mmCIF file of C-alpha atoms in Angstrom:
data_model
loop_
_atom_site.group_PDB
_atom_site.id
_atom_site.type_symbol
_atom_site.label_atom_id
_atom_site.label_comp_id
_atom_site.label_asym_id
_atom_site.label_seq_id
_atom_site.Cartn_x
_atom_site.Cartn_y
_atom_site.Cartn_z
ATOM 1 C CA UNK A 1 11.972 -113.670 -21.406
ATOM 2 C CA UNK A 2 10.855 -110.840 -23.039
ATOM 3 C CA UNK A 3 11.595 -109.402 -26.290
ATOM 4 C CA UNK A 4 10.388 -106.326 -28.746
ATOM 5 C CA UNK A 5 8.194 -109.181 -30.362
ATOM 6 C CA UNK A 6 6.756 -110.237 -26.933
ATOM 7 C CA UNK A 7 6.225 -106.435 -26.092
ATOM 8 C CA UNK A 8 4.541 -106.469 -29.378
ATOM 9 C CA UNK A 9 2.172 -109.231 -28.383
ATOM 10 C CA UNK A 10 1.258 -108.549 -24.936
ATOM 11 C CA UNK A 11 2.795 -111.461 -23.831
ATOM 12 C CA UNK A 12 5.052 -111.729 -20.732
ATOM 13 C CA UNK A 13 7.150 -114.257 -22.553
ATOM 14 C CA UNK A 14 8.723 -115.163 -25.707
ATOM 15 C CA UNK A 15 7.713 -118.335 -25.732
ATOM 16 C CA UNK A 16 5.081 -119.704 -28.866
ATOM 17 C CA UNK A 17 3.630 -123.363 -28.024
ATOM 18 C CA UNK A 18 2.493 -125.002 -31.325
ATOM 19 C CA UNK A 19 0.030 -128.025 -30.306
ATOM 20 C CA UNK A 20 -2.947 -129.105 -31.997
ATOM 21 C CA UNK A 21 -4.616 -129.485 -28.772
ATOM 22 C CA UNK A 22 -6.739 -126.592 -27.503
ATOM 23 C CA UNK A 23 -6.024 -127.816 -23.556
ATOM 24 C CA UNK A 24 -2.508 -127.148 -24.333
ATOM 25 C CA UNK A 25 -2.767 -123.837 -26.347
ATOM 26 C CA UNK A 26 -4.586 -122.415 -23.742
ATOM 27 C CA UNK A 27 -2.491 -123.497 -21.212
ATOM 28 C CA UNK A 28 0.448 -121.987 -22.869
ATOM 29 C CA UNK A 29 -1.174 -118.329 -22.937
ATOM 30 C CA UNK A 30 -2.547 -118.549 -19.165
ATOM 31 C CA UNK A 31 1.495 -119.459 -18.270
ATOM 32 C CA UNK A 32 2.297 -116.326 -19.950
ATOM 33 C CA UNK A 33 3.233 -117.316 -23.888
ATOM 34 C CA UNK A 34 0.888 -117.381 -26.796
ATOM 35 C CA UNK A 35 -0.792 -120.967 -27.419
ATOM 36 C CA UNK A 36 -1.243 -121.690 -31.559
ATOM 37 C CA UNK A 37 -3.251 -124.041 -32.117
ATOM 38 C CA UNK A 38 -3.064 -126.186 -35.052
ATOM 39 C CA UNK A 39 -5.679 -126.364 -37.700
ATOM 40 C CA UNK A 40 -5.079 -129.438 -40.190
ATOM 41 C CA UNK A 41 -7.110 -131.702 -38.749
ATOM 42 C CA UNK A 42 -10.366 -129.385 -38.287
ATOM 43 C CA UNK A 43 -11.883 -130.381 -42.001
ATOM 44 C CA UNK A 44 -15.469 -129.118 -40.457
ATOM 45 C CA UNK A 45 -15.235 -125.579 -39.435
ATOM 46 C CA UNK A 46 -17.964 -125.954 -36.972
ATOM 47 C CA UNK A 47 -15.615 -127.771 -34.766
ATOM 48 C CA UNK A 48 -12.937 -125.156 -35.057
ATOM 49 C CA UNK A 49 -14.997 -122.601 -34.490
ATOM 50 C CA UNK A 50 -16.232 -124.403 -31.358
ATOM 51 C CA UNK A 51 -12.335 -124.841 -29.932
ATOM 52 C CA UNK A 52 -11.863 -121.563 -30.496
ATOM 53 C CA UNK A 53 -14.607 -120.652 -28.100
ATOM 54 C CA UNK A 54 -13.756 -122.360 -26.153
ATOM 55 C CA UNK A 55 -9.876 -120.985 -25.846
ATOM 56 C CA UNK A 56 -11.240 -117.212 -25.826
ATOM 57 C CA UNK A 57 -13.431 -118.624 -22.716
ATOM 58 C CA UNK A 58 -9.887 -120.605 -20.591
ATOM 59 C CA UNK A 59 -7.503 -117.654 -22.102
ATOM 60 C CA UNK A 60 -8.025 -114.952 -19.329
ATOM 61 C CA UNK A 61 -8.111 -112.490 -22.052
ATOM 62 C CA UNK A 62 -4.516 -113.524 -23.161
ATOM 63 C CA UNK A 63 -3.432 -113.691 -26.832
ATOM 64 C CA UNK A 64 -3.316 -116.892 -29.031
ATOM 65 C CA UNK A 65 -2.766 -117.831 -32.552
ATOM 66 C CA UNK A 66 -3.551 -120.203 -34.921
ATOM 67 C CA UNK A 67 -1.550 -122.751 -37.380
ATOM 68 C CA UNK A 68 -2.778 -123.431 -40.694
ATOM 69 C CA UNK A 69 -1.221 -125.726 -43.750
ATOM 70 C CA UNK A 70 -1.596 -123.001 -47.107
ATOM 71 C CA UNK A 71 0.324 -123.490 -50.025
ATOM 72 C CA UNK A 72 1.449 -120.349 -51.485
ATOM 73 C CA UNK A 73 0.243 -121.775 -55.155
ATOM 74 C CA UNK A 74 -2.282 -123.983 -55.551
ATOM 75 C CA UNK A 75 -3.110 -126.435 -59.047
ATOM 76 C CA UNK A 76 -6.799 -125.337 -60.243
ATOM 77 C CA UNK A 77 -9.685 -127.627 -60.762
ATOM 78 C CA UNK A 78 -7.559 -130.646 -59.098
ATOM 79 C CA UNK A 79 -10.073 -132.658 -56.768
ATOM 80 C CA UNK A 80 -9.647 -135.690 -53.582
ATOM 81 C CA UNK A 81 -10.330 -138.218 -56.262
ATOM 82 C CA UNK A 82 -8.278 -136.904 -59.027
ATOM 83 C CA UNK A 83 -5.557 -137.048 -56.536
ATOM 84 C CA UNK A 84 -6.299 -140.550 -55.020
ATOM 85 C CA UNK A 85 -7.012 -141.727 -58.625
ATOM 86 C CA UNK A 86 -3.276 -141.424 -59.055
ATOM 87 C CA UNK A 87 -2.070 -143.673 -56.360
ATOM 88 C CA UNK A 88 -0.910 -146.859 -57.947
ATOM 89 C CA UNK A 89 -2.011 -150.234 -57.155
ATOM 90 C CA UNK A 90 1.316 -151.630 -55.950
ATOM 91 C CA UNK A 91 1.305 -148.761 -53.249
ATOM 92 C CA UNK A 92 -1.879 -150.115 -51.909
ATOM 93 C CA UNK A 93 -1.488 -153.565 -52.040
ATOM 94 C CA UNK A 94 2.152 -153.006 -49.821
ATOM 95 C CA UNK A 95 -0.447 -150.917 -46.935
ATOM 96 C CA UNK A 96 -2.589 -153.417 -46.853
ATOM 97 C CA UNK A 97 0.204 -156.500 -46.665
ATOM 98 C CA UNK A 98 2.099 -153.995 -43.874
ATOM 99 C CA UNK A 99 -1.116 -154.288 -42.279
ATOM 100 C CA UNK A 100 -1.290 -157.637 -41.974
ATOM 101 C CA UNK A 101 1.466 -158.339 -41.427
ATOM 102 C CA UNK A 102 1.053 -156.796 -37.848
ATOM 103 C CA UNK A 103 -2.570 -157.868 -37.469
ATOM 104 C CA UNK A 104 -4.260 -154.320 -37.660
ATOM 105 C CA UNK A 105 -7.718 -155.195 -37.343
ATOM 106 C CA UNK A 106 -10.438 -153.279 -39.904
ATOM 107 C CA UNK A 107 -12.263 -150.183 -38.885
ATOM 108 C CA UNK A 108 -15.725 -150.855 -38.236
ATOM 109 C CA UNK A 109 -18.567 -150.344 -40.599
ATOM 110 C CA UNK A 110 -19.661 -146.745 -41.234
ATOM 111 C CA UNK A 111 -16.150 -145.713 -39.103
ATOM 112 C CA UNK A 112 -13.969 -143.079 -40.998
ATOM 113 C CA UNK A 113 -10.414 -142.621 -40.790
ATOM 114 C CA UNK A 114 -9.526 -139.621 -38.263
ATOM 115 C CA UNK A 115 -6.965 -137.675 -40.835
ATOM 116 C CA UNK A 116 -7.381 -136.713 -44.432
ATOM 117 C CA UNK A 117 -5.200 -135.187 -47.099
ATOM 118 C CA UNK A 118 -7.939 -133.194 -47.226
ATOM 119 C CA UNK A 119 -6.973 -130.999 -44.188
ATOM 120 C CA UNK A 120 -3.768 -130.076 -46.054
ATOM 121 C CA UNK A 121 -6.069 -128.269 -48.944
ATOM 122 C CA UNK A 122 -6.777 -124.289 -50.017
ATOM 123 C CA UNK A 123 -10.618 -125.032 -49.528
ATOM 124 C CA UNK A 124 -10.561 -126.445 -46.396
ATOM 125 C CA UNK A 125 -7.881 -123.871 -44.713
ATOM 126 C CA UNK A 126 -9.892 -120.862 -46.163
ATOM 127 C CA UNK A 127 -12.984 -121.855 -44.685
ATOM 128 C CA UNK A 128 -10.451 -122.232 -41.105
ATOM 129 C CA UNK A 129 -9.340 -118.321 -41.388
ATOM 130 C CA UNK A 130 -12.992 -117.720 -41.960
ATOM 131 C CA UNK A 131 -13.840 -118.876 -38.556
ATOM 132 C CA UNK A 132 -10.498 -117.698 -37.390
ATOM 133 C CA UNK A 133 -10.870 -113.951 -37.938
ATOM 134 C CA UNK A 134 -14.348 -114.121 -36.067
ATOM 135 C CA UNK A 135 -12.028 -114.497 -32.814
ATOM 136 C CA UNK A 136 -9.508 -112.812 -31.335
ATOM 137 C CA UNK A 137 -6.445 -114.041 -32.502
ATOM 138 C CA UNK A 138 -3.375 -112.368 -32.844
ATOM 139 C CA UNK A 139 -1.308 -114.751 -34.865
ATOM 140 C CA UNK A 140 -1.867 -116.810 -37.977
ATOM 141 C CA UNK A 141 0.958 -119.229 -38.769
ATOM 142 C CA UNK A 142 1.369 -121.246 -42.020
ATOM 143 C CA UNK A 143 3.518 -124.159 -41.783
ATOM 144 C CA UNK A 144 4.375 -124.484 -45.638
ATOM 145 C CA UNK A 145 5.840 -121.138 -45.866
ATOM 146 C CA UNK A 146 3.874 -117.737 -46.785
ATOM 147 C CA UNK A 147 0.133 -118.112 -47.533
ATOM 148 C CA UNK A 148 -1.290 -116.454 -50.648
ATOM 149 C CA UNK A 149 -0.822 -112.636 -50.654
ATOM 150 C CA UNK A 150 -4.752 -111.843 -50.106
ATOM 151 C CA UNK A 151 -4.812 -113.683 -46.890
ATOM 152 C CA UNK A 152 -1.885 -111.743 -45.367
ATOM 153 C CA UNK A 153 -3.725 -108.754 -46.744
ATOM 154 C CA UNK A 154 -7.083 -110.106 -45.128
ATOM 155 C CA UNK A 155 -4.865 -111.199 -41.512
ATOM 156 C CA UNK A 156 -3.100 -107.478 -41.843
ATOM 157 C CA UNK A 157 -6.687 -105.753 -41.977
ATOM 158 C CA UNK A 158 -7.672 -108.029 -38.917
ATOM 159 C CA UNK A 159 -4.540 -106.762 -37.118
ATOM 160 C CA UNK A 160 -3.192 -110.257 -36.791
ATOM 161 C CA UNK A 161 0.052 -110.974 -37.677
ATOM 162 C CA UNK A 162 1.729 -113.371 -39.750
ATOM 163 C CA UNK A 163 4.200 -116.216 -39.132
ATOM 164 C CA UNK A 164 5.867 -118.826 -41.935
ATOM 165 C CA UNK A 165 7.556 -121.378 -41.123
ATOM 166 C CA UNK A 166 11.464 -121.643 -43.073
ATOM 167 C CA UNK A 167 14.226 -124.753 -43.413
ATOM 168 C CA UNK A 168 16.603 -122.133 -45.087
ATOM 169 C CA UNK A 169 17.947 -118.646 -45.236
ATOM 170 C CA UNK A 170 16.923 -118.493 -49.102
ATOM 171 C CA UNK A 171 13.149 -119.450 -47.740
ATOM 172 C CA UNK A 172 13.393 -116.932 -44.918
ATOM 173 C CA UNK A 173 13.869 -114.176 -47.629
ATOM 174 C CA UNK A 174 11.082 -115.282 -49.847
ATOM 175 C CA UNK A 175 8.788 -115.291 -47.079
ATOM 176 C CA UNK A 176 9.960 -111.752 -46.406
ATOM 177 C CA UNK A 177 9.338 -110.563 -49.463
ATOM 178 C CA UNK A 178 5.585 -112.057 -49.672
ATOM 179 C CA UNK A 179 5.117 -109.582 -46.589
ATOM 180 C CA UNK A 180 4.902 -111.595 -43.610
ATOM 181 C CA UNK A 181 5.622 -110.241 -40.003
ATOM 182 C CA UNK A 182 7.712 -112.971 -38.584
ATOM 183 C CA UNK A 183 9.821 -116.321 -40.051
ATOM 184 C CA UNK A 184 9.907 -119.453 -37.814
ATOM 185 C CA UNK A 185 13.707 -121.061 -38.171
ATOM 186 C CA UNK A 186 12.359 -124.426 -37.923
ATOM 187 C CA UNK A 187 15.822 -126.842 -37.570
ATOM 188 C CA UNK A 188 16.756 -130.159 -38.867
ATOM 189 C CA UNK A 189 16.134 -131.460 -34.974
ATOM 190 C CA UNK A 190 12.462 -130.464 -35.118
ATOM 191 C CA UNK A 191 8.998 -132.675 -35.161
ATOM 192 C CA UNK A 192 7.473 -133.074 -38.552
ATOM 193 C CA UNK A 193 8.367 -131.520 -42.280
ATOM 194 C CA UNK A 194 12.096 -129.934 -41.835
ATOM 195 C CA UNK A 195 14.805 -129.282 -44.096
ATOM 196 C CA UNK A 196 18.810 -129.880 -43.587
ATOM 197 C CA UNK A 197 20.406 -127.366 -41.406
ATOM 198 C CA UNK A 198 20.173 -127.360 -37.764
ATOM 199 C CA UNK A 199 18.882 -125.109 -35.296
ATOM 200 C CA UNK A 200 22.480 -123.904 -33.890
ATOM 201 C CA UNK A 201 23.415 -123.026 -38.001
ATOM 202 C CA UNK A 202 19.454 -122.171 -39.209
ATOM 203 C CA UNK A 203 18.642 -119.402 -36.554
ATOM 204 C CA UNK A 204 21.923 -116.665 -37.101
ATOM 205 C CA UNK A 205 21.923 -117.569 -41.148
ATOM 206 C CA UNK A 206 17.565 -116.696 -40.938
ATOM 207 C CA UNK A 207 18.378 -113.405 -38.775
ATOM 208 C CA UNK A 208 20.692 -112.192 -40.554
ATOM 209 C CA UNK A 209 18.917 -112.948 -44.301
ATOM 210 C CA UNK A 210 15.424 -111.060 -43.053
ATOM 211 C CA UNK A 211 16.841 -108.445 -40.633
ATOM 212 C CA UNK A 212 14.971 -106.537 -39.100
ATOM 213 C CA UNK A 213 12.224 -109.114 -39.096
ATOM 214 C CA UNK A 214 11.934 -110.755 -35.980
ATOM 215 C CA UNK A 215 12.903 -114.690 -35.963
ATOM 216 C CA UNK A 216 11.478 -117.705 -33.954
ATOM 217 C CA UNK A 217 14.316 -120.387 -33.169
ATOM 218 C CA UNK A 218 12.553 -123.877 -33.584
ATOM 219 C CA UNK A 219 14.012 -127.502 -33.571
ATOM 220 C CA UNK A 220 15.635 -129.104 -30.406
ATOM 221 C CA UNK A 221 14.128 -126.851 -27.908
ATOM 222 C CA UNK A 222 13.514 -127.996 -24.423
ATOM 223 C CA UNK A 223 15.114 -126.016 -21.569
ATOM 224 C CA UNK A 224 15.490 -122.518 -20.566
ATOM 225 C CA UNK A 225 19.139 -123.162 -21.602
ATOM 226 C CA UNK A 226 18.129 -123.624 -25.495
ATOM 227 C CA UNK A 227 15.957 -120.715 -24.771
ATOM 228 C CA UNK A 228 18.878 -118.351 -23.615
ATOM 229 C CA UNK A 229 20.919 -119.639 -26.561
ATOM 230 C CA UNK A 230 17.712 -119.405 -29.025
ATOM 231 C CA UNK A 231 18.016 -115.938 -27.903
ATOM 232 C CA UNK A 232 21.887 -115.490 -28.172
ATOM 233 C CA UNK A 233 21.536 -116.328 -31.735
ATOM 234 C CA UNK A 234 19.548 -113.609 -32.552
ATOM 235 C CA UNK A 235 15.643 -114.627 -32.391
ATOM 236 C CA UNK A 236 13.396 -112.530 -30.638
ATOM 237 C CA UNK A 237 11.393 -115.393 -29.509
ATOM 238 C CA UNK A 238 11.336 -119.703 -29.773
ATOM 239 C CA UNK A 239 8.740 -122.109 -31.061
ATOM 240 C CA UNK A 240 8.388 -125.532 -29.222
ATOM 241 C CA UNK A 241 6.231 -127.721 -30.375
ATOM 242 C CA UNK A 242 7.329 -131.354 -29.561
ATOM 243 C CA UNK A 243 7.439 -130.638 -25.725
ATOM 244 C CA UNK A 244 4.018 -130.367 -24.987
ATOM 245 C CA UNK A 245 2.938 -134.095 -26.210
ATOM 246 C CA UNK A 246 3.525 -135.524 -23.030
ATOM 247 C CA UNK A 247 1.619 -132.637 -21.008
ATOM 248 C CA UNK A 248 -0.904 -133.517 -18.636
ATOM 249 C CA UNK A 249 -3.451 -131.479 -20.748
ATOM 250 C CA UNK A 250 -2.704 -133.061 -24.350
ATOM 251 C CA UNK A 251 -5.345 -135.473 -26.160
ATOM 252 C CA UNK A 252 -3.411 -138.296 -27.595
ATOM 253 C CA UNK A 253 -5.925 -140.477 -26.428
ATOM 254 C CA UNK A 254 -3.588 -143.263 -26.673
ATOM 255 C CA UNK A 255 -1.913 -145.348 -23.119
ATOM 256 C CA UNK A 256 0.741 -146.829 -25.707
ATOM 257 C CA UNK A 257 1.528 -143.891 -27.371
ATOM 258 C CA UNK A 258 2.293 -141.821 -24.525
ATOM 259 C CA UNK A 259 4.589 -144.314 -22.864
ATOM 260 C CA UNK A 260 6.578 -144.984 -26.341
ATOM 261 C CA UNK A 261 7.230 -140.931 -26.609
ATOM 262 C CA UNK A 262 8.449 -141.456 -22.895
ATOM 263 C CA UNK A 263 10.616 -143.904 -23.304
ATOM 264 C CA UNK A 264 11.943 -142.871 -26.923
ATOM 265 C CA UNK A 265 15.541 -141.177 -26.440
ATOM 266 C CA UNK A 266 17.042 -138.281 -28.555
ATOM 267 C CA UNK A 267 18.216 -140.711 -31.305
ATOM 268 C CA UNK A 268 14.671 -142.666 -31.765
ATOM 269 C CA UNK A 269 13.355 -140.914 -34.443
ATOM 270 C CA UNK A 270 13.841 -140.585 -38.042
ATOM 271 C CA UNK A 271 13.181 -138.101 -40.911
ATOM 272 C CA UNK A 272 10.965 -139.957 -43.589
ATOM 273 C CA UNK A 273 8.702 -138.964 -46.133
ATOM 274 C CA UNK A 274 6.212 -142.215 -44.924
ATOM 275 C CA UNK A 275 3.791 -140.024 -43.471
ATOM 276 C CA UNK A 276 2.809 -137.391 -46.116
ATOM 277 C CA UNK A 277 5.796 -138.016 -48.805
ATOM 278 C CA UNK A 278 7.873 -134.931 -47.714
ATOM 279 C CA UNK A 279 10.895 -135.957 -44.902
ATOM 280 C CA UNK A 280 9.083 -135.747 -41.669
ATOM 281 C CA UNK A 281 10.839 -136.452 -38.403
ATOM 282 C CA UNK A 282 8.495 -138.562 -36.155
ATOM 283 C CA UNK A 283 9.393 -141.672 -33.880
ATOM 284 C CA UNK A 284 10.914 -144.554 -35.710
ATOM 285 C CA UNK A 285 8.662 -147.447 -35.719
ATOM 286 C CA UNK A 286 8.288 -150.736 -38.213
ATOM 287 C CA UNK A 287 6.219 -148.247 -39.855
ATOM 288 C CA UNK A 288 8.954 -145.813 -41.285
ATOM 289 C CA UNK A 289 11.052 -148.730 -41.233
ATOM 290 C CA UNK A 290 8.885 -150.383 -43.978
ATOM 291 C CA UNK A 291 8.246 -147.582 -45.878
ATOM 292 C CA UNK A 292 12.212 -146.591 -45.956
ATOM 293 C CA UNK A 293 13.456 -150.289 -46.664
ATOM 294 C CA UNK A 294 14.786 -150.312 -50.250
ATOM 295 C CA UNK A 295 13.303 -153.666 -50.968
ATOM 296 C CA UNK A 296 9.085 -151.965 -50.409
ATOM 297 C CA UNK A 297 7.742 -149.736 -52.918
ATOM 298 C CA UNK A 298 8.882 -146.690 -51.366
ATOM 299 C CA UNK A 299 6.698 -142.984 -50.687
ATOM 300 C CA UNK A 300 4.465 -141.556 -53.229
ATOM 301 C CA UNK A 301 5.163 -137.928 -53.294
ATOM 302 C CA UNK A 302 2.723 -135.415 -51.287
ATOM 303 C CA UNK A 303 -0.050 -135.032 -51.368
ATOM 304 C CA UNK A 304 -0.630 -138.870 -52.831
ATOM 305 C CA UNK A 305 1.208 -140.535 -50.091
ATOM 306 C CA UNK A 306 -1.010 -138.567 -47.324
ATOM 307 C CA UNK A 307 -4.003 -140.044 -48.969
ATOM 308 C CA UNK A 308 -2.738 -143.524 -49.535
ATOM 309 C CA UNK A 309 -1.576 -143.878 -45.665
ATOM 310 C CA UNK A 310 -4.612 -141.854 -43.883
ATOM 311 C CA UNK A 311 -7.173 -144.868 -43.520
ATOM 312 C CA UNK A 312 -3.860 -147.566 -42.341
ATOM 313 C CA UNK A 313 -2.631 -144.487 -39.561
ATOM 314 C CA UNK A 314 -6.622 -144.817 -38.111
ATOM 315 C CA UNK A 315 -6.018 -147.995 -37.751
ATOM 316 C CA UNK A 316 -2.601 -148.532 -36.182
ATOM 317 C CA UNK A 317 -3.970 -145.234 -33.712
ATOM 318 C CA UNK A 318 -7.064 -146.961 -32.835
ATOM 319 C CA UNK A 319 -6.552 -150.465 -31.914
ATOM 320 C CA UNK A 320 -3.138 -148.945 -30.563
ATOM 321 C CA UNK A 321 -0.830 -151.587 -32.645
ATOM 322 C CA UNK A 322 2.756 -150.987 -30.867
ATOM 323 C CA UNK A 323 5.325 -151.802 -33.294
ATOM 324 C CA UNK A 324 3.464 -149.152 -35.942
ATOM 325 C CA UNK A 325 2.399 -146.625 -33.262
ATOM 326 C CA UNK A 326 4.261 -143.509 -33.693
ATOM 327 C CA UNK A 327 3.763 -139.541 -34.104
ATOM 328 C CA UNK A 328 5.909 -136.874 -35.456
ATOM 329 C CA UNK A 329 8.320 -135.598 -32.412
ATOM 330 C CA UNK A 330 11.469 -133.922 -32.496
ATOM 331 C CA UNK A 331 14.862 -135.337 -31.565
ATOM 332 C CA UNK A 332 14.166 -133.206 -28.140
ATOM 333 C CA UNK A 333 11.510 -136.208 -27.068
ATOM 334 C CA UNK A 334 15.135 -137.312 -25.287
ATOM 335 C CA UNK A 335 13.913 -135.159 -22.604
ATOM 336 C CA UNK A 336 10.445 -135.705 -22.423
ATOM 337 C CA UNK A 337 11.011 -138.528 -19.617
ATOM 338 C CA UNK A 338 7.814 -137.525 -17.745
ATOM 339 C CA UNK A 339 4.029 -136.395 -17.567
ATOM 340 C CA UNK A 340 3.541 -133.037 -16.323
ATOM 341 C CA UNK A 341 1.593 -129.872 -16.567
ATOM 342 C CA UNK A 342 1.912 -127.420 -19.035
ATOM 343 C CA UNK A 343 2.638 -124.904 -16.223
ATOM 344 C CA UNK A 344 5.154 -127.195 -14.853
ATOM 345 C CA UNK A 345 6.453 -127.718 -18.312
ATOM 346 C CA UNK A 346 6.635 -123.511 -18.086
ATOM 347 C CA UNK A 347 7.946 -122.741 -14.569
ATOM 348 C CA UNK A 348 10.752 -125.314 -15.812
ATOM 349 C CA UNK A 349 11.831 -123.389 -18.886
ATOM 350 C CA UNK A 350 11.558 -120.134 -17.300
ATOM 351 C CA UNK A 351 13.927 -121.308 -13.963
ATOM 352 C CA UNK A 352 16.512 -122.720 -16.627
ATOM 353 C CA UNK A 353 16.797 -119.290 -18.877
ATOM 354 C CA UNK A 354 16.644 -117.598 -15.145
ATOM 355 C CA UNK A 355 20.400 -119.753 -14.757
ATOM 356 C CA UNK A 356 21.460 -119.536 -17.671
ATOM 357 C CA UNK A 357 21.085 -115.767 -17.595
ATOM 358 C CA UNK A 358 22.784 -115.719 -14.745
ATOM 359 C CA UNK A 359 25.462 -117.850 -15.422
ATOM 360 C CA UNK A 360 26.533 -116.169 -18.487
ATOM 361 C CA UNK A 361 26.399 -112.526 -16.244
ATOM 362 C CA UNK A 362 28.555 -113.964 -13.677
ATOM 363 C CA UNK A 363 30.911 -115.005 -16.500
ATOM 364 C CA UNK A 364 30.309 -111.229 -18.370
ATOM 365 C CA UNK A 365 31.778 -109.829 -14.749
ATOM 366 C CA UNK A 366 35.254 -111.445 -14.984
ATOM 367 C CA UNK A 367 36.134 -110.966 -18.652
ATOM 368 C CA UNK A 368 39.330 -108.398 -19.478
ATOM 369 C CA UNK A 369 38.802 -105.625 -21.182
ATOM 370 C CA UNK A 370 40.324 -106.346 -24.558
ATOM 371 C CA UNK A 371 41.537 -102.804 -24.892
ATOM 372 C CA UNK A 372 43.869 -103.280 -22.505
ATOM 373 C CA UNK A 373 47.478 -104.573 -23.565
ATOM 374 C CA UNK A 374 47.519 -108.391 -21.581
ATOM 375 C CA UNK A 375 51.141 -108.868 -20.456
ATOM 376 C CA UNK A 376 52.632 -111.942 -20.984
ATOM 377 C CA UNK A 377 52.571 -114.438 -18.648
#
């Protein structure tokens, strides 16, 4: 599977496995792609910079990037508690009846809630790329389109490039304009914050929009197949991200949760803003269900409803309460019917874009030249 952009890379595949678990990032660059690690949830930068350490130590000397959240513009002088002082009260009273409802038991004393709205914030992802471009990475991706012009300056300078994340052809174009290297067509089927067209439509509309920037086909990608047609479409490269949940080497830390995302089929999850207040497709659970029923209160807009949720997701995660547990996951958790390796999960894609090469040569062979005047029959 390569491509000019693999070339570019040093990577002996086109293949770019988004996780925001090191195990699996690294995996994904021993098995010949480049591993990006996601940075939302690393609020201390002393823990990043410790991950990252570690993946320079279990990458062989192989490339890998990393994923950061970066809004383009940001509102000056706004702060956590200006932000949370804006939730209203009927918002939190439904959590905490949702809550009980299912019997989510308190965290204890002195126990903080795992995520926080404020991974999602300029301060916290500038002190990331701080520890980032102490490493080696060759790829900086921001999921909420281009980051601010003086850190693609400051990633160009480093010699890393830079990937942004698009829904449309009109984003694909803006994000080529703000000078980035390479646009993510991230489909309607894909895990977490996507827009309205779908992979098949997204890709040629992106390629052809940002020409000759090279284009990542994500959303709905699971097979060597999807791969070959990723490619047939135009991209120089795909971007899975769902597929690796179920890996041998991911951290979910959670029995329940892993067995739901195995048993969930391509039309168990749902796009809904109940996670950070922008659509999100993750597994549908009473969760989403509440949150999307037209009789509740409905989802606060980001960044408020990020906030207002982060303390009730700790608890659903912890004390593993079934009927709320879910994750973000793409409609391609269908085929994630199994645990395995992330080099199994590899040699897999690679054999099926191997056959579907093939089958599409074989098929090349035997078609008439259309030059030719076809007598009738």
């Amino acid at each position: 599977m390569q491509t000019d952009l693999s070339r570019r890379l040093g990577i002996e595949h086109a293949l770019f496995g988004f996780t925001p678990f090191p195990a699996v990032a690294a995996a994904v660059t021993r098995a010949g792609g480049l591993g990006v690690l996601g940075a939302v949830r690393y609020t201390d930068p002393g823990a990043l910079a410790r991950d990252l350490d570690w993946m320079a130590a279990h990458t062989d000397g192989k490339p890998y990037g990393l994923d950061v959240v970066m809004p383009a513009k940001k509102v000056e002088g706004v702060t956590e508690a200006d932000v949370e002082a804006m939730i209203p009260d009927a918002h939190r009273r439904f959590v905490r009846e949702t809550l009980a409802r299912y019997g989510v038991p308190e965290l204890a004393a002195g126990d903080r809630s795992g995520w926080r709205i404020t991974g999602w914030m300029e301060e916290v992802a500038r002190a990331q790329l701080d520890v980032a471009f102490d490493h080696p990475v060759k790829l900086l991706a921001n999921a909420l389109g281009p980051p601010p012009a003086d850190v693609v300056r400051r990633a160009h300078d480093h010699g890393v490039l830079v990937a942004a994340l698009a829904g449309s052809a009109r984003h694909a174009v803006r994000h080529a304009e703000a000078g980035i290297d390479i646009v993510v067509a991230q489909g309607y089927e894909a895990g977490g914050h996507t827009g309205e067209i779908a992979t098949m439509v997204l890709t040629p509309e992106v390629v052809r929009a940002v020409d000759p920037l090279p284009v990542l086909a994500a959303g709905g990608i699971g097979s060597g197949e999807q791969i070959a047609a990723g490619l047939a479409l135009g991209a120089q490269g795909v971007w899975l991200g769902s597929l690796w949940l179920t890996t041998e080497e991911a951290e979910l830390h959670s029995p329940a949760l892993t067995a739901k995302l195995l048993a969930a089929g391509s039309g168990d999850t749902v796009r809904s803003r109940a996670l950070t207040g922008k659509p999100a497709r993750q597994l549908r659970t009473a969760w989403t269900d509440a949150w999307d029923d037209p009789g509740g209160p409905g989802p606060l807009p980001m960044p408020l409803q990020g906030l207002l949720v982060a303390e009730a997701l700790s608890r659903i995660q912890r004390y593993e309460v079934e009927p709320l547990l879910g994750t973000p996951v793409g409609q391609i958790v269908g085929r994630m019917d199994e645990c395995r390796s992330v080099r199994a999960v590899f040699d897999d894609l690679t054999a099926g874009f191997e056959r579907a090469v093939a089958r599409l040569a074989r098929m090349a062979e035997h078609v008439p030249d259309s030059s030719q005047p076809r007598p009738f029959p």
